[in-house]
Amino acid sequence: MTDSHALPSWPLESSEPMEEYTMFSVRRDRVRDPEDGSVHQYDIAESADAVVVLAFAPSEELVLVEQFRHGVRQLCLEAPAGIVDEGEEPVAAGLRELREETGFAAERGEIVGILALNPSWQTTRVHVLLVRDAGPQEEKELDSGEATRVRCLPLGEVNDRVRRGDIQSAVTLAALKLLDLQA
Amino acid sequence: MTDSHALPSWPLESSEPMEEYTMFSVRRDRVRDPEDGSVHQYDIAESADAVVVLAFAPSEELVLVEQFRHGVRQLCLEAPAGIVDEGEEPVAAGLRELREETGFAAERGEIVGILALNPSWQTTRVHVLLVRDAGPQEEKELDSGEATRVRCLPLGEVNDRVRRGDIQSAVTLAALKLLDLQA
């Protein structure tokens, strides 16, 4: 069962920068409803592309990090992730974040998908990098204000923790779904 | 392999409301690094709890919606989702959003997990509602400015579309991961 009509795009009437914050900025878009011509206003949070990394250590365990997260104000267990710097390739950004946050070095990885974090009011896209052969582990290279605890877990235990609600990051779970769909 | 030290929480020094936008507001938190006592500033986007719905139609197909999304400015195929209104139960909110956006009515559902949309700088949590027996389909009850095209697809085709990148919403993929982990 599918509605038969195709949906039209909404023309953008204007887009105005509002404020800059530490990790995002806000713009105000006015868009026209193609059905009735009415104009609606949407505030959009813009942030840079990101990358999340599913990396397997030499032990064949998945490399996760635990860190205090300021959005939810608690410790979170997640896949390593970070921002793709301007001009940087997503694969290089993911390998850099993996090395900085966990100390695991790898020379290659494969982008297995792109996520839309919140298509309703955010621009952010998250590249999903799969690293099948990370390691060996070296020293972490954390930014100021970053502290991570590295946890390497077999995939079965990762799934148990997702089921129990110990891993809640939408991006980490979405990346695990893409991993499951790899041949 | 696991780092042996436990991580401490970061004490909140101050929290100041900044701006209100259409779908979120921003606050500025100052927090103290428990390791070295330095104070760091983080701007946090606050938005209401949300709910995403994985509902199976009488055909046993999964109910998805296609709609124009203003964050990414394109048509997106996703699981139905929306805001939990103040005082509303997440199950009731999910059943309401399902009915409004797709016309599929259901009397019950089960919360199978909670997602953190972006624990780095957002507060939003997304409840994941599983509805095993939706239907029959009635009229949609869309808000002004909403237009949806309902797509009911067998789970195997949903997975094919995720693999091909036709479904990119992190929350939809994360919900599908939780569905896979149900007994």
mmCIF file of C-alpha atoms in Angstrom:
data_model
loop_
_atom_site.group_PDB
_atom_site.id
_atom_site.type_symbol
_atom_site.label_atom_id
_atom_site.label_comp_id
_atom_site.label_asym_id
_atom_site.label_seq_id
_atom_site.Cartn_x
_atom_site.Cartn_y
_atom_site.Cartn_z
ATOM 1 C CA MET A 1 0.000 0.000 0.000
ATOM 2 C CA THR A 2 1.426 3.333 -1.085
ATOM 3 C CA ASP A 3 -0.145 6.738 -1.541
ATOM 4 C CA SER A 4 -0.042 7.265 -5.296
ATOM 5 C CA HIS A 5 0.805 10.971 -5.509
ATOM 6 C CA ALA A 6 4.420 12.142 -5.629
ATOM 7 C CA LEU A 7 5.387 14.909 -3.215
ATOM 8 C CA PRO A 8 6.804 18.219 -4.483
ATOM 9 C CA SER A 9 9.744 20.078 -2.932
ATOM 10 C CA TRP A 10 9.198 23.240 -0.907
ATOM 11 C CA PRO A 11 10.770 26.337 -2.530
ATOM 12 C CA LEU A 12 13.056 28.331 -0.248
ATOM 13 C CA GLU A 13 11.927 31.977 -0.037
ATOM 14 C CA SER A 14 14.705 33.275 2.236
ATOM 15 C CA SER A 15 17.431 32.031 4.575
ATOM 16 C CA GLU A 16 18.925 34.247 7.266
ATOM 17 C CA PRO A 17 21.853 33.501 9.606
ATOM 18 C CA MET A 18 20.810 33.865 13.267
ATOM 19 C CA GLU A 19 23.442 32.910 15.884
ATOM 20 C CA GLU A 20 26.731 31.027 16.169
ATOM 21 C CA TYR A 21 27.211 28.587 19.052
ATOM 22 C CA THR A 22 30.148 26.420 20.103
ATOM 23 C CA MET A 23 29.191 23.331 18.060
ATOM 24 C CA PHE A 24 26.481 24.630 15.706
ATOM 25 C CA SER A 25 24.887 27.708 14.228
ATOM 26 C CA VAL A 26 21.254 28.565 13.581
ATOM 27 C CA ARG A 27 19.655 29.916 10.425
ATOM 28 C CA ARG A 28 16.033 30.940 9.851
ATOM 29 C CA ASP A 29 14.471 29.615 6.634
ATOM 30 C CA ARG A 30 11.186 30.747 5.110
ATOM 31 C CA VAL A 31 9.740 28.152 2.736
ATOM 32 C CA ARG A 32 6.589 28.041 0.624
ATOM 33 C CA ASP A 33 4.109 25.196 0.944
ATOM 34 C CA PRO A 34 3.743 23.955 -2.653
ATOM 35 C CA GLU A 35 0.150 22.841 -1.968
ATOM 36 C CA ASP A 36 -1.442 26.100 -0.798
ATOM 37 C CA GLY A 37 1.298 28.735 -1.266
ATOM 38 C CA SER A 38 1.467 29.595 2.445
ATOM 39 C CA VAL A 39 4.889 30.546 3.873
ATOM 40 C CA HIS A 40 6.267 28.706 6.921
ATOM 41 C CA GLN A 41 9.298 29.545 9.052
ATOM 42 C CA TYR A 42 11.760 26.890 10.218
ATOM 43 C CA ASP A 43 14.846 27.442 12.380
ATOM 44 C CA ILE A 44 17.579 25.068 11.256
ATOM 45 C CA ALA A 45 20.646 24.038 13.282
ATOM 46 C CA GLU A 46 23.667 23.755 11.025
ATOM 47 C CA SER A 47 26.694 21.744 12.060
ATOM 48 C CA ALA A 48 29.629 20.239 10.241
ATOM 49 C CA ASP A 49 29.619 16.757 8.781
ATOM 50 C CA ALA A 50 30.614 14.109 11.283
ATOM 51 C CA VAL A 51 31.997 10.584 11.159
ATOM 52 C CA VAL A 52 31.330 7.598 13.424
ATOM 53 C CA VAL A 53 33.768 4.703 13.473
ATOM 54 C CA LEU A 54 33.074 0.993 13.899
ATOM 55 C CA ALA A 55 36.575 -0.378 14.381
ATOM 56 C CA PHE A 56 37.578 -3.931 15.188
ATOM 57 C CA ALA A 57 40.674 -4.386 17.357
ATOM 58 C CA PRO A 58 43.171 -7.226 16.765
ATOM 59 C CA SER A 59 41.154 -9.146 19.415
ATOM 60 C CA GLU A 60 38.186 -8.898 16.961
ATOM 61 C CA GLU A 61 36.361 -6.859 19.595
ATOM 62 C CA LEU A 62 34.595 -3.609 18.689
ATOM 63 C CA VAL A 63 36.352 -0.477 19.984
ATOM 64 C CA LEU A 64 33.992 1.731 22.016
ATOM 65 C CA VAL A 65 34.584 4.782 24.186
ATOM 66 C CA GLU A 66 32.948 5.863 27.397
ATOM 67 C CA GLN A 67 32.912 9.597 28.052
ATOM 68 C CA PHE A 68 30.962 12.247 29.920
ATOM 69 C CA ARG A 69 28.535 13.864 27.459
ATOM 70 C CA HIS A 70 27.399 17.398 28.109
ATOM 71 C CA GLY A 71 24.129 17.218 26.134
ATOM 72 C CA VAL A 72 22.690 14.497 28.379
ATOM 73 C CA ARG A 73 25.054 15.206 31.337
ATOM 74 C CA GLN A 74 26.034 11.594 31.909
ATOM 75 C CA LEU A 75 28.625 8.998 30.962
ATOM 76 C CA CYS A 76 27.825 7.412 27.597
ATOM 77 C CA LEU A 77 29.215 4.307 25.943
ATOM 78 C CA GLU A 78 29.433 4.918 22.181
ATOM 79 C CA ALA A 79 31.376 4.284 19.020
ATOM 80 C CA PRO A 80 34.156 6.863 18.534
ATOM 81 C CA ALA A 81 32.943 9.855 16.514
ATOM 82 C CA GLY A 82 33.859 13.404 15.645
ATOM 83 C CA ILE A 83 33.760 16.240 13.176
ATOM 84 C CA VAL A 84 35.099 16.058 9.624
ATOM 85 C CA ASP A 85 37.401 19.089 9.417
ATOM 86 C CA GLU A 86 37.111 21.432 6.440
ATOM 87 C CA GLY A 87 38.897 19.933 3.438
ATOM 88 C CA GLU A 88 39.375 16.588 5.191
ATOM 89 C CA GLU A 89 38.184 13.304 3.666
ATOM 90 C CA PRO A 90 35.631 11.442 5.836
ATOM 91 C CA VAL A 91 37.824 8.298 5.916
ATOM 92 C CA ALA A 92 40.851 10.307 7.086
ATOM 93 C CA ALA A 93 38.707 12.107 9.681
ATOM 94 C CA GLY A 94 37.403 8.803 11.052
ATOM 95 C CA LEU A 95 40.887 7.272 11.279
ATOM 96 C CA ARG A 96 42.116 10.452 13.004
ATOM 97 C CA GLU A 97 39.269 10.429 15.546
ATOM 98 C CA LEU A 98 39.823 6.718 16.201
ATOM 99 C CA ARG A 99 43.516 7.322 16.892
ATOM 100 C CA GLU A 100 42.939 10.431 19.026
ATOM 101 C CA GLU A 101 40.087 9.048 21.159
ATOM 102 C CA THR A 102 41.163 5.414 21.520
ATOM 103 C CA GLY A 103 44.817 5.079 20.501
ATOM 104 C CA PHE A 104 43.905 2.462 17.887
ATOM 105 C CA ALA A 105 45.669 3.168 14.598
ATOM 106 C CA ALA A 106 44.499 1.965 11.207
ATOM 107 C CA GLU A 107 45.603 2.715 7.669
ATOM 108 C CA ARG A 108 42.315 2.140 5.884
ATOM 109 C CA GLY A 109 38.580 1.922 6.308
ATOM 110 C CA GLU A 110 35.421 1.844 4.237
ATOM 111 C CA ILE A 111 32.460 4.262 4.321
ATOM 112 C CA VAL A 112 29.413 1.961 4.544
ATOM 113 C CA GLY A 113 26.704 4.617 4.711
ATOM 114 C CA ILE A 114 25.699 8.177 5.506
ATOM 115 C CA LEU A 115 23.195 9.084 8.215
ATOM 116 C CA ALA A 116 20.958 12.139 8.498
ATOM 117 C CA LEU A 117 21.139 12.980 12.214
ATOM 118 C CA ASN A 118 17.779 14.752 12.368
ATOM 119 C CA PRO A 119 16.429 15.716 8.932
ATOM 120 C CA SER A 120 13.588 17.696 10.510
ATOM 121 C CA TRP A 121 15.631 20.678 11.714
ATOM 122 C CA GLN A 122 19.325 19.804 11.415
ATOM 123 C CA THR A 123 21.666 19.701 8.426
ATOM 124 C CA THR A 124 24.172 17.264 9.953
ATOM 125 C CA ARG A 125 25.247 14.178 8.033
ATOM 126 C CA VAL A 126 27.271 11.451 9.697
ATOM 127 C CA HIS A 127 29.552 9.227 7.622
ATOM 128 C CA VAL A 128 29.819 5.662 8.921
ATOM 129 C CA LEU A 129 33.368 4.290 8.705
ATOM 130 C CA LEU A 130 34.042 0.564 9.070
ATOM 131 C CA VAL A 131 37.600 -0.380 10.074
ATOM 132 C CA ARG A 132 38.088 -4.134 9.978
ATOM 133 C CA ASP A 133 41.715 -4.266 11.122
ATOM 134 C CA ALA A 134 42.596 -1.601 13.669
ATOM 135 C CA GLY A 135 45.579 -1.811 15.961
ATOM 136 C CA PRO A 136 47.873 -2.138 17.659
ATOM 137 C CA GLN A 137 46.836 0.375 20.286
ATOM 138 C CA GLU A 138 49.118 3.338 20.952
ATOM 139 C CA GLU A 139 48.769 6.424 23.156
ATOM 140 C CA LYS A 140 45.556 8.458 22.881
ATOM 141 C CA GLU A 141 45.846 12.077 21.667
ATOM 142 C CA LEU A 142 42.910 13.753 23.379
ATOM 143 C CA ASP A 143 41.927 17.401 22.977
ATOM 144 C CA SER A 144 41.801 19.576 26.083
ATOM 145 C CA GLY A 145 38.576 18.850 27.951
ATOM 146 C CA GLU A 146 38.283 15.326 26.516
ATOM 147 C CA ALA A 147 38.647 12.197 28.644
ATOM 148 C CA THR A 148 37.736 8.788 27.272
ATOM 149 C CA ARG A 149 37.724 5.290 28.683
ATOM 150 C CA VAL A 150 38.275 2.736 25.937
ATOM 151 C CA ARG A 151 36.104 -0.398 26.069
ATOM 152 C CA CYS A 152 36.664 -3.252 23.607
ATOM 153 C CA LEU A 153 33.744 -5.667 23.536
ATOM 154 C CA PRO A 154 32.738 -8.680 21.425
ATOM 155 C CA LEU A 155 29.867 -7.831 19.064
ATOM 156 C CA GLY A 156 27.517 -10.157 20.955
ATOM 157 C CA GLU A 157 28.097 -8.203 24.142
ATOM 158 C CA VAL A 158 27.630 -4.906 22.294
ATOM 159 C CA ASN A 159 24.217 -6.178 21.165
ATOM 160 C CA ASP A 160 23.372 -7.266 24.722
ATOM 161 C CA ARG A 161 24.213 -3.772 25.959
ATOM 162 C CA VAL A 162 22.100 -2.155 23.248
ATOM 163 C CA ARG A 163 19.183 -4.419 24.211
ATOM 164 C CA ARG A 164 19.629 -3.508 27.904
ATOM 165 C CA GLY A 165 19.763 0.236 27.137
ATOM 166 C CA ASP A 166 23.415 0.690 28.177
ATOM 167 C CA ILE A 167 24.230 2.030 24.702
ATOM 168 C CA GLN A 168 21.677 4.665 23.620
ATOM 169 C CA SER A 169 23.413 6.841 21.029
ATOM 170 C CA ALA A 170 21.189 6.885 17.932
ATOM 171 C CA VAL A 171 24.232 7.269 15.673
ATOM 172 C CA THR A 172 26.013 4.285 17.248
ATOM 173 C CA LEU A 173 22.906 2.085 16.913
ATOM 174 C CA ALA A 174 22.319 3.236 13.328
ATOM 175 C CA ALA A 175 25.947 2.427 12.481
ATOM 176 C CA LEU A 176 25.517 -1.047 14.018
ATOM 177 C CA LYS A 177 22.430 -1.546 11.817
ATOM 178 C CA LEU A 178 24.507 -0.687 8.731
ATOM 179 C CA LEU A 179 27.217 -3.095 9.938
ATOM 180 C CA ASP A 180 24.629 -5.889 10.217
ATOM 181 C CA LEU A 181 23.635 -5.261 6.586
ATOM 182 C CA GLN A 182 27.190 -5.625 5.247
ATOM 183 C CA ALA A 183 27.817 -8.787 3.240
ATOM 184 C CA MET B 1 40.922 -4.570 26.770
ATOM 185 C CA THR B 2 39.509 -1.789 28.895
ATOM 186 C CA ASP B 3 41.097 1.270 30.462
ATOM 187 C CA SER B 4 40.983 0.530 34.172
ATOM 188 C CA HIS B 5 40.164 3.971 35.596
ATOM 189 C CA ALA B 6 36.538 5.046 36.083
ATOM 190 C CA LEU B 7 35.587 8.462 34.716
ATOM 191 C CA PRO B 8 34.187 11.179 37.006
ATOM 192 C CA SER B 9 31.238 13.453 36.164
ATOM 193 C CA TRP B 10 31.793 17.111 35.280
ATOM 194 C CA PRO B 11 30.220 19.495 37.822
ATOM 195 C CA LEU B 12 27.926 22.139 36.325
ATOM 196 C CA GLU B 13 29.067 25.642 37.326
ATOM 197 C CA SER B 14 26.298 27.630 35.602
ATOM 198 C CA SER B 15 23.567 27.220 33.001
ATOM 199 C CA GLU B 16 22.070 30.199 31.195
ATOM 200 C CA PRO B 17 19.150 30.275 28.734
ATOM 201 C CA MET B 18 20.183 31.821 25.405
ATOM 202 C CA GLU B 19 17.569 31.775 22.609
ATOM 203 C CA GLU B 20 14.282 30.103 21.719
ATOM 204 C CA TYR B 21 13.795 28.746 18.195
ATOM 205 C CA THR B 22 10.853 27.052 16.485
ATOM 206 C CA MET B 23 11.795 23.465 17.400
ATOM 207 C CA PHE B 24 14.504 23.910 20.054
ATOM 208 C CA SER B 25 16.111 26.334 22.455
ATOM 209 C CA VAL B 26 19.741 26.917 23.346
ATOM 210 C CA ARG B 27 21.342 27.157 26.782
ATOM 211 C CA ARG B 28 24.972 27.934 27.659
ATOM 212 C CA ASP B 29 26.515 25.621 30.266
ATOM 213 C CA ARG B 30 29.814 26.179 32.053
ATOM 214 C CA VAL B 31 31.257 22.948 33.443
ATOM 215 C CA ARG B 32 34.396 22.144 35.399
ATOM 216 C CA ASP B 33 36.878 19.541 34.176
ATOM 217 C CA PRO B 34 37.240 17.193 37.175
ATOM 218 C CA GLU B 35 40.828 16.359 36.153
ATOM 219 C CA ASP B 36 42.417 19.816 36.124
ATOM 220 C CA GLY B 37 39.703 22.176 37.427
ATOM 221 C CA SER B 38 39.524 24.181 34.187
ATOM 222 C CA VAL B 39 36.119 25.561 33.169
ATOM 223 C CA HIS B 40 34.727 24.841 29.690
ATOM 224 C CA GLN B 41 31.699 26.345 27.951
ATOM 225 C CA TYR B 42 29.232 24.221 25.983
ATOM 226 C CA ASP B 43 26.155 25.461 24.113
ATOM 227 C CA ILE B 44 23.414 22.839 24.388
ATOM 228 C CA ALA B 45 20.344 22.542 22.137
ATOM 229 C CA GLU B 46 17.317 21.538 24.184
ATOM 230 C CA SER B 47 14.288 19.981 22.539
ATOM 231 C CA ALA B 48 11.341 17.978 23.755
ATOM 232 C CA ASP B 49 11.347 14.200 23.998
ATOM 233 C CA ALA B 50 10.349 12.534 20.769
ATOM 234 C CA VAL B 51 8.962 9.166 19.723
ATOM 235 C CA VAL B 52 9.626 7.092 16.606
ATOM 236 C CA VAL B 53 7.176 4.370 15.605
ATOM 237 C CA LEU B 54 7.864 1.005 13.979
ATOM 238 C CA ALA B 55 4.350 -0.124 13.091
ATOM 239 C CA PHE B 56 3.339 -3.209 11.162
ATOM 240 C CA ALA B 57 0.237 -2.922 8.967
ATOM 241 C CA PRO B 58 -2.273 -5.778 8.586
ATOM 242 C CA SER B 59 -0.243 -6.747 5.460
ATOM 243 C CA GLU B 60 2.718 -7.310 7.874
ATOM 244 C CA GLU B 61 4.551 -4.526 6.026
ATOM 245 C CA LEU B 62 6.325 -1.763 7.939
ATOM 246 C CA VAL B 63 4.583 1.637 7.753
ATOM 247 C CA LEU B 64 6.949 4.378 6.563
ATOM 248 C CA VAL B 65 6.371 7.981 5.513
ATOM 249 C CA GLU B 66 8.012 10.044 2.836
ATOM 250 C CA GLN B 67 8.049 13.788 3.453
ATOM 251 C CA PHE B 68 10.006 16.899 2.565
ATOM 252 C CA ARG B 69 12.420 17.605 5.420
ATOM 253 C CA HIS B 70 13.571 21.168 5.959
ATOM 254 C CA GLY B 71 16.836 20.321 7.773
ATOM 255 C CA VAL B 72 18.276 18.505 4.759
ATOM 256 C CA ARG B 73 15.911 20.156 2.200
ATOM 257 C CA GLN B 74 14.923 16.933 0.458
ATOM 258 C CA LEU B 75 12.339 14.176 0.498
ATOM 259 C CA CYS B 76 13.133 11.564 3.162
ATOM 260 C CA LEU B 77 11.734 8.090 3.711
ATOM 261 C CA GLU B 78 11.514 7.426 7.454
ATOM 262 C CA ALA B 79 9.571 5.789 10.236
ATOM 263 C CA PRO B 80 6.800 8.082 11.526
ATOM 264 C CA ALA B 81 8.019 10.234 14.431
ATOM 265 C CA GLY B 82 7.105 13.295 16.410
ATOM 266 C CA ILE B 83 7.202 15.176 19.674
ATOM 267 C CA VAL B 84 5.864 13.833 22.981
ATOM 268 C CA ASP B 85 3.570 16.627 24.170
ATOM 269 C CA GLU B 86 3.865 17.859 27.766
ATOM 270 C CA GLY B 87 2.084 15.451 30.103
ATOM 271 C CA GLU B 88 1.593 12.893 27.330
ATOM 272 C CA GLU B 89 2.774 9.286 27.695
ATOM 273 C CA PRO B 90 5.318 8.232 25.034
ATOM 274 C CA VAL B 91 3.121 5.294 23.929
ATOM 275 C CA ALA B 92 0.104 7.585 23.493
ATOM 276 C CA ALA B 93 2.248 10.130 21.626
ATOM 277 C CA GLY B 94 3.547 7.458 19.248
ATOM 278 C CA LEU B 95 0.062 6.098 18.532
ATOM 279 C CA ARG B 96 -1.161 9.672 17.941
ATOM 280 C CA GLU B 97 1.695 10.476 15.529
ATOM 281 C CA LEU B 98 1.119 7.186 13.687
ATOM 282 C CA ARG B 99 -2.562 8.002 13.247
ATOM 283 C CA GLU B 100 -1.968 11.632 12.246
ATOM 284 C CA GLU B 101 0.869 11.015 9.781
ATOM 285 C CA THR B 102 -0.219 7.700 8.242
ATOM 286 C CA GLY B 103 -3.879 7.053 9.105
ATOM 287 C CA PHE B 104 -2.968 3.730 10.707
ATOM 288 C CA ALA B 105 -4.733 3.319 14.045
ATOM 289 C CA ALA B 106 -3.564 1.063 16.854
ATOM 290 C CA GLU B 107 -4.663 0.607 20.442
ATOM 291 C CA ARG B 108 -1.384 -0.525 21.933
ATOM 292 C CA GLY B 109 2.350 -0.595 21.472
ATOM 293 C CA GLU B 110 5.508 -1.354 23.390
ATOM 294 C CA ILE B 111 8.482 0.945 24.107
ATOM 295 C CA VAL B 112 11.520 -1.161 23.143
ATOM 296 C CA GLY B 113 14.235 1.389 23.854
ATOM 297 C CA ILE B 114 15.243 5.013 24.260
ATOM 298 C CA LEU B 115 17.754 6.756 22.009
ATOM 299 C CA ALA B 116 20.007 9.729 22.739
ATOM 300 C CA LEU B 117 19.822 11.749 19.498
ATOM 301 C CA ASN B 118 23.194 13.465 19.947
ATOM 302 C CA PRO B 119 24.535 13.255 23.509
ATOM 303 C CA SER B 120 27.393 15.624 22.686
ATOM 304 C CA TRP B 121 25.343 18.847 22.512
ATOM 305 C CA GLN B 122 21.647 17.924 22.513
ATOM 306 C CA THR B 123 19.313 16.849 25.289
ATOM 307 C CA THR B 124 16.791 15.054 23.058
ATOM 308 C CA ARG B 125 15.733 11.509 23.847
ATOM 309 C CA VAL B 126 13.691 9.487 21.388
ATOM 310 C CA HIS B 127 11.408 6.712 22.612
ATOM 311 C CA VAL B 128 11.119 3.763 20.225
ATOM 312 C CA LEU B 129 7.570 2.412 19.976
ATOM 313 C CA LEU B 130 6.895 -0.982 18.412
ATOM 314 C CA VAL B 131 3.328 -1.527 17.158
ATOM 315 C CA ARG B 132 2.826 -5.110 16.021
ATOM 316 C CA ASP B 133 -0.800 -4.857 14.893
ATOM 317 C CA ALA B 134 -1.695 -1.498 13.365
ATOM 318 C CA GLY B 135 -4.670 -0.937 11.134
ATOM 319 C CA PRO B 136 -6.957 -0.697 9.396
ATOM 320 C CA GLN B 137 -5.904 2.554 7.752
ATOM 321 C CA GLU B 138 -8.182 5.581 8.100
ATOM 322 C CA GLU B 139 -7.817 9.201 7.042
ATOM 323 C CA LYS B 140 -4.593 11.043 7.943
ATOM 324 C CA GLU B 141 -4.876 14.055 10.288
ATOM 325 C CA LEU B 142 -1.929 16.204 9.225
ATOM 326 C CA ASP B 143 -0.946 19.497 10.813
ATOM 327 C CA SER B 144 -0.813 22.584 8.602
ATOM 328 C CA GLY B 145 2.425 22.503 6.602
ATOM 329 C CA GLU B 146 2.708 18.702 6.782
ATOM 330 C CA ALA B 147 2.334 16.451 3.758
ATOM 331 C CA THR B 148 3.230 12.778 3.919
ATOM 332 C CA ARG B 149 3.228 9.947 1.441
ATOM 333 C CA VAL B 150 2.660 6.625 3.188
ATOM 334 C CA ARG B 151 4.827 3.708 2.048
ATOM 335 C CA CYS B 152 4.251 0.198 3.428
ATOM 336 C CA LEU B 153 7.168 -2.111 2.708
ATOM 337 C CA PRO B 154 8.167 -5.649 3.706
ATOM 338 C CA LEU B 155 11.037 -5.628 6.219
ATOM 339 C CA GLY B 156 13.387 -7.217 3.675
ATOM 340 C CA GLU B 157 12.809 -4.329 1.285
ATOM 341 C CA VAL B 158 13.280 -1.829 4.128
ATOM 342 C CA ASN B 159 16.694 -3.393 4.768
ATOM 343 C CA ASP B 160 17.546 -3.251 1.051
ATOM 344 C CA ARG B 161 16.704 0.445 1.027
ATOM 345 C CA VAL B 162 18.828 1.088 4.123
ATOM 346 C CA ARG B 163 21.737 -0.745 2.456
ATOM 347 C CA ARG B 164 21.300 1.328 -0.728
ATOM 348 C CA GLY B 165 21.172 4.608 1.227
ATOM 349 C CA ASP B 166 17.525 5.384 0.386
ATOM 350 C CA ILE B 167 16.709 5.518 4.111
ATOM 351 C CA GLN B 168 19.271 7.645 6.001
ATOM 352 C CA SER B 169 17.529 8.856 9.160
ATOM 353 C CA ALA B 170 19.754 7.880 12.106
ATOM 354 C CA VAL B 171 16.720 7.493 14.360
ATOM 355 C CA THR B 172 14.926 5.204 11.897
ATOM 356 C CA LEU B 173 18.028 3.007 11.501
ATOM 357 C CA ALA B 174 18.614 2.915 15.260
ATOM 358 C CA ALA B 175 14.984 1.876 15.795
ATOM 359 C CA LEU B 176 15.401 -0.894 13.204
ATOM 360 C CA LYS B 177 18.494 -2.098 15.109
ATOM 361 C CA LEU B 178 16.407 -2.296 18.308
ATOM 362 C CA LEU B 179 13.704 -4.166 16.373
ATOM 363 C CA ASP B 180 16.279 -6.732 15.196
ATOM 364 C CA LEU B 181 17.266 -7.333 18.833
ATOM 365 C CA GLN B 182 13.696 -8.094 19.959
ATOM 366 C CA ALA B 183 13.048 -11.751 20.791
#
